[in-house]
Amino acid sequence: MNTDLPDGSWPRLHEFARWLGAFVFVPFYRLRVHGRENVPTTGPVLMIANHSTMVDGPVLFAVSPRRPVFLIKKEMFKGPLGFLLPRIGQIAIKRGEPDRAPLMTAVRILKGGGLVGIFPEGTRGAGDVDEAHNGAAWLARTAGAVVLPVACRGTLRPPGLTKRRFRPHVDVLVGKPFELPADKGRAALTAATERVRVELADLVAELDRLRAGRPPASNSKEHEA
């Protein structure tokens, strides 16, 4: 029994999809991954990432060195994707309303030592992480998982650019994992959520500096490619 994938998943198809993802993006992007060594090799990990386009999730799925299980909006589970996504271990979740079942599935995966990915912003935007929902902090604290911030830039077409870019650079920066305090109560959850937001927003800003060729901020953690 696979404890790092949801029930009904096809592990071999999951592995094939990740392998295929390493080649699918080659004609479209020049993909660079920085800090891959920061991904813990074992134990429960909650990956948090910024979100600007629909490509972010598939990119992170392909470059992850471990089996990633993402929480994906239920609207995506239609047609061929409705067949494929559950079988490669992805979890459908309703946005904007309580949806406990998929969250508990994610908790089970984490407690089984797996890696779960979530976009704390809740929806696509500029990807600057100006806000975050409570779900990520709740999952990490409930399952006792470390939080792994991951920033992705380059999938969103710059403002004012109307023509399609030819193989733009897409960068993924993996930050240092951190733990959230296990304090109970709504105030503690709010504080943990803000920690999640700040850590991820700082990492996104760090990636922006890296892409621009500027030195890292003096108070930032060092990231090596």
Short mmCIF file of C-alpha atoms in Angstrom, two decimals:
data_model
loop_
_atom_site.label_atom_id
_atom_site.label_comp_id
_atom_site.label_asym_id
_atom_site.label_seq_id
_atom_site.Cartn_x
_atom_site.Cartn_y
_atom_site.Cartn_z
CA MET A 1 0.00 0.00 0.00
CA ASN A 2 1.33 3.44 -0.95
CA THR A 3 1.02 5.82 1.99
CA ASP A 4 2.38 8.81 0.05
CA LEU A 5 -0.41 8.77 -2.57
CA PRO A 6 -4.20 8.91 -2.16
CA ASP A 7 -6.32 5.78 -2.50
CA GLY A 8 -7.11 5.00 -6.13
CA SER A 9 -3.83 6.38 -7.45
CA TRP A 10 -1.73 4.49 -9.96
CA PRO A 11 1.87 4.82 -8.72
CA ARG A 12 3.42 3.81 -12.04
CA LEU A 13 1.30 6.34 -13.91
CA HIS A 14 2.29 8.97 -11.35
CA GLU A 15 5.98 8.25 -11.94
CA PHE A 16 5.50 8.24 -15.72
CA ALA A 17 3.69 11.60 -15.57
CA ARG A 18 6.56 13.15 -13.62
CA TRP A 19 9.10 11.70 -16.05
CA LEU A 20 7.09 12.96 -19.01
CA GLY A 21 6.78 16.39 -17.41
CA ALA A 22 10.57 16.76 -17.50
CA PHE A 23 10.39 16.79 -21.32
CA VAL A 24 6.99 18.33 -22.05
CA PHE A 25 8.09 21.84 -21.11
CA VAL A 26 11.37 21.80 -23.08
CA PRO A 27 9.88 23.24 -26.31
CA PHE A 28 8.16 26.04 -24.38
CA TYR A 29 10.41 27.06 -21.47
CA ARG A 30 14.02 27.15 -20.37
CA LEU A 31 13.51 25.74 -16.91
CA ARG A 32 15.98 26.38 -14.09
CA VAL A 33 15.64 24.91 -10.60
CA HIS A 34 17.54 26.43 -7.67
CA GLY A 35 17.87 24.90 -4.20
CA ARG A 36 16.53 21.45 -5.03
CA GLU A 37 18.73 20.09 -2.22
CA ASN A 38 16.48 21.87 0.29
CA VAL A 39 13.70 19.33 -0.27
CA PRO A 40 13.73 16.92 2.72
CA THR A 41 14.34 13.40 1.50
CA THR A 42 11.98 11.81 4.02
CA GLY A 43 9.15 12.73 6.36
CA PRO A 44 5.97 14.78 5.98
CA VAL A 45 6.44 17.92 3.89
CA LEU A 46 3.88 20.57 2.99
CA MET A 47 5.06 22.41 -0.11
CA ILE A 48 3.69 25.96 -0.36
CA ALA A 49 4.05 27.83 -3.65
CA ASN A 50 2.97 31.08 -5.24
CA HIS A 51 0.49 30.90 -8.08
CA SER A 52 0.28 33.04 -11.22
CA THR A 53 -0.69 30.67 -14.07
CA MET A 54 -2.09 27.19 -14.59
CA VAL A 55 1.38 26.01 -15.63
CA ASP A 56 2.86 26.48 -12.14
CA GLY A 57 1.39 23.27 -10.75
CA PRO A 58 2.53 21.00 -13.61
CA VAL A 59 6.02 22.56 -13.50
CA LEU A 60 6.38 21.89 -9.77
CA PHE A 61 4.95 18.40 -10.22
CA ALA A 62 7.61 17.64 -12.84
CA VAL A 63 10.63 19.04 -10.99
CA SER A 64 9.85 17.65 -7.53
CA PRO A 65 12.39 15.01 -6.44
CA ARG A 66 9.63 13.32 -4.40
CA ARG A 67 6.10 12.23 -5.24
CA PRO A 68 3.99 15.40 -4.99
CA VAL A 69 0.28 15.32 -4.20
CA PHE A 70 -1.35 18.67 -5.00
CA LEU A 71 -4.66 20.09 -3.83
CA ILE A 72 -6.27 21.28 -7.08
CA LYS A 73 -9.54 23.13 -7.61
CA LYS A 74 -12.41 20.76 -8.37
CA GLU A 75 -13.25 22.58 -11.62
CA MET A 76 -10.11 21.10 -13.19
CA PHE A 77 -11.41 17.54 -12.77
CA LYS A 78 -13.46 17.46 -15.98
CA GLY A 79 -13.08 15.54 -19.23
CA PRO A 80 -9.76 13.71 -19.71
CA LEU A 81 -8.26 15.50 -16.68
CA GLY A 82 -11.09 14.15 -14.56
CA PHE A 83 -9.77 10.68 -15.33
CA LEU A 84 -6.06 11.47 -15.20
CA LEU A 85 -5.61 13.72 -12.16
CA PRO A 86 -6.95 11.31 -9.50
CA ARG A 87 -4.90 8.48 -10.96
CA ILE A 88 -1.66 10.42 -10.71
CA GLY A 89 -2.49 11.17 -7.09
CA GLN A 90 -3.94 14.68 -7.19
CA ILE A 91 -6.74 15.78 -4.84
CA ALA A 92 -9.82 17.77 -5.88
CA ILE A 93 -10.95 20.51 -3.51
CA LYS A 94 -13.81 22.99 -3.64
CA ARG A 95 -12.84 26.64 -3.38
CA GLY A 96 -14.69 29.14 -1.23
CA GLU A 97 -16.57 26.61 0.90
CA PRO A 98 -15.78 24.05 3.60
CA ASP A 99 -14.45 20.84 2.05
CA ARG A 100 -13.16 18.63 4.83
CA ALA A 101 -12.76 15.30 2.99
CA PRO A 102 -9.87 16.34 0.71
CA LEU A 103 -8.13 18.09 3.59
CA MET A 104 -8.28 14.93 5.67
CA THR A 105 -6.93 12.97 2.71
CA ALA A 106 -4.02 15.42 2.59
CA VAL A 107 -3.48 15.00 6.34
CA ARG A 108 -3.35 11.22 5.91
CA ILE A 109 -0.78 11.54 3.12
CA LEU A 110 1.36 13.84 5.26
CA LYS A 111 1.14 11.62 8.33
CA GLY A 112 2.20 8.75 6.11
CA GLY A 113 5.41 10.64 5.34
CA GLY A 114 4.35 12.08 1.99
CA LEU A 115 4.69 15.45 0.28
CA VAL A 116 1.60 17.58 -0.31
CA GLY A 117 1.58 20.77 -2.38
CA ILE A 118 -0.77 23.72 -1.89
CA PHE A 119 -1.08 27.27 -3.19
CA PRO A 120 -1.83 29.40 -0.09
CA GLU A 121 -3.08 32.34 -2.18
CA GLY A 122 -6.04 30.17 -3.18
CA THR A 123 -6.22 31.43 -6.76
CA ARG A 124 -4.05 32.72 -9.56
CA GLY A 125 -2.81 36.31 -9.52
CA ALA A 126 0.46 38.20 -9.72
CA GLY A 127 2.09 35.52 -7.57
CA ASP A 128 3.48 38.03 -5.05
CA VAL A 129 1.68 36.35 -2.09
CA ASP A 130 -0.03 39.48 -0.79
CA GLU A 131 -2.49 37.25 1.08
CA ALA A 132 -2.81 33.65 2.20
CA HIS A 133 -5.63 31.42 3.38
CA ASN A 134 -5.55 29.36 6.57
CA GLY A 135 -5.52 25.96 4.84
CA ALA A 136 -1.76 25.61 4.50
CA ALA A 137 -1.00 26.45 8.12
CA TRP A 138 -3.85 24.22 9.31
CA LEU A 139 -2.55 21.27 7.29
CA ALA A 140 1.05 21.63 8.47
CA ARG A 141 0.08 21.97 12.14
CA THR A 142 -2.50 19.17 12.05
CA ALA A 143 -0.20 16.69 10.33
CA GLY A 144 3.03 17.75 12.04
CA ALA A 145 4.64 18.50 8.68
CA VAL A 146 7.52 20.83 7.92
CA VAL A 147 6.67 23.66 5.52
CA LEU A 148 8.71 23.95 2.33
CA PRO A 149 8.37 27.30 0.50
CA VAL A 150 8.81 27.20 -3.28
CA ALA A 151 8.74 30.22 -5.60
CA CYS A 152 8.04 30.03 -9.32
CA ARG A 153 8.50 32.86 -11.81
CA GLY A 154 8.43 33.17 -15.58
CA THR A 155 5.20 31.40 -16.51
CA LEU A 156 3.21 34.65 -16.44
CA ARG A 157 3.50 36.87 -19.51
CA PRO A 158 4.81 40.31 -18.47
CA PRO A 159 2.27 43.17 -18.48
CA GLY A 160 2.10 44.98 -21.83
CA LEU A 161 3.63 42.10 -23.77
CA THR A 162 1.17 40.94 -26.43
CA LYS A 163 3.34 38.56 -28.45
CA ARG A 164 4.13 35.06 -27.29
CA ARG A 165 7.65 34.79 -25.84
CA PHE A 166 10.04 32.24 -27.32
CA ARG A 167 11.12 29.78 -24.64
CA PRO A 168 11.24 32.22 -21.71
CA HIS A 169 13.26 31.38 -18.62
CA VAL A 170 11.12 29.82 -15.90
CA ASP A 171 12.81 29.69 -12.50
CA VAL A 172 11.89 27.60 -9.48
CA LEU A 173 13.53 28.48 -6.18
CA VAL A 174 13.22 26.02 -3.27
CA GLY A 175 13.65 27.66 0.11
CA LYS A 176 14.62 26.27 3.48
CA PRO A 177 11.97 24.16 5.26
CA PHE A 178 10.60 25.51 8.51
CA GLU A 179 8.25 24.38 11.27
CA LEU A 180 5.16 26.10 12.62
CA PRO A 181 4.40 26.25 16.35
CA ALA A 182 1.73 23.83 17.52
CA ASP A 183 -0.13 26.44 19.62
CA LYS A 184 -3.88 25.97 19.49
CA GLY A 185 -6.64 28.50 18.91
CA ARG A 186 -7.72 30.84 16.13
CA ALA A 187 -5.15 33.50 17.01
CA ALA A 188 -2.35 30.95 16.74
CA LEU A 189 -3.67 29.76 13.37
CA THR A 190 -3.81 33.35 12.13
CA ALA A 191 -0.22 33.93 13.26
CA ALA A 192 0.91 30.70 11.58
CA THR A 193 -0.83 31.70 8.36
CA GLU A 194 0.96 35.04 8.36
CA ARG A 195 4.27 33.23 8.89
CA VAL A 196 3.48 31.09 5.85
CA ARG A 197 2.64 34.17 3.79
CA VAL A 198 5.75 36.11 4.82
CA GLU A 199 8.14 33.20 4.26
CA LEU A 200 6.74 32.56 0.78
CA ALA A 201 6.53 36.25 -0.17
CA ASP A 202 10.15 36.75 0.91
CA LEU A 203 11.22 33.79 -1.20
CA VAL A 204 9.37 35.16 -4.24
CA ALA A 205 11.13 38.50 -3.76
CA GLU A 206 14.44 36.64 -3.48
CA LEU A 207 13.76 34.86 -6.76
CA ASP A 208 12.92 38.17 -8.42
CA ARG A 209 16.32 39.50 -7.31
CA LEU A 210 18.01 36.37 -8.60
CA ARG A 211 16.31 36.67 -12.00
CA ALA A 212 17.28 40.34 -12.21
CA GLY A 213 20.91 39.59 -11.37
CA ARG A 214 20.76 41.59 -8.15
CA PRO A 215 22.48 40.47 -4.92
CA PRO A 216 20.33 38.81 -2.26
CA ALA A 217 18.81 40.91 0.49
CA SER A 218 21.11 41.27 3.49
CA ASN A 219 18.65 39.56 5.81
CA SER A 220 17.67 36.74 3.44
CA LYS A 221 18.75 33.12 3.58
CA GLU A 222 21.34 32.05 1.04
CA HIS A 223 20.07 29.87 -1.80
CA GLU A 224 22.34 27.83 -4.02
CA ALA A 225 21.39 26.41 -7.39
#
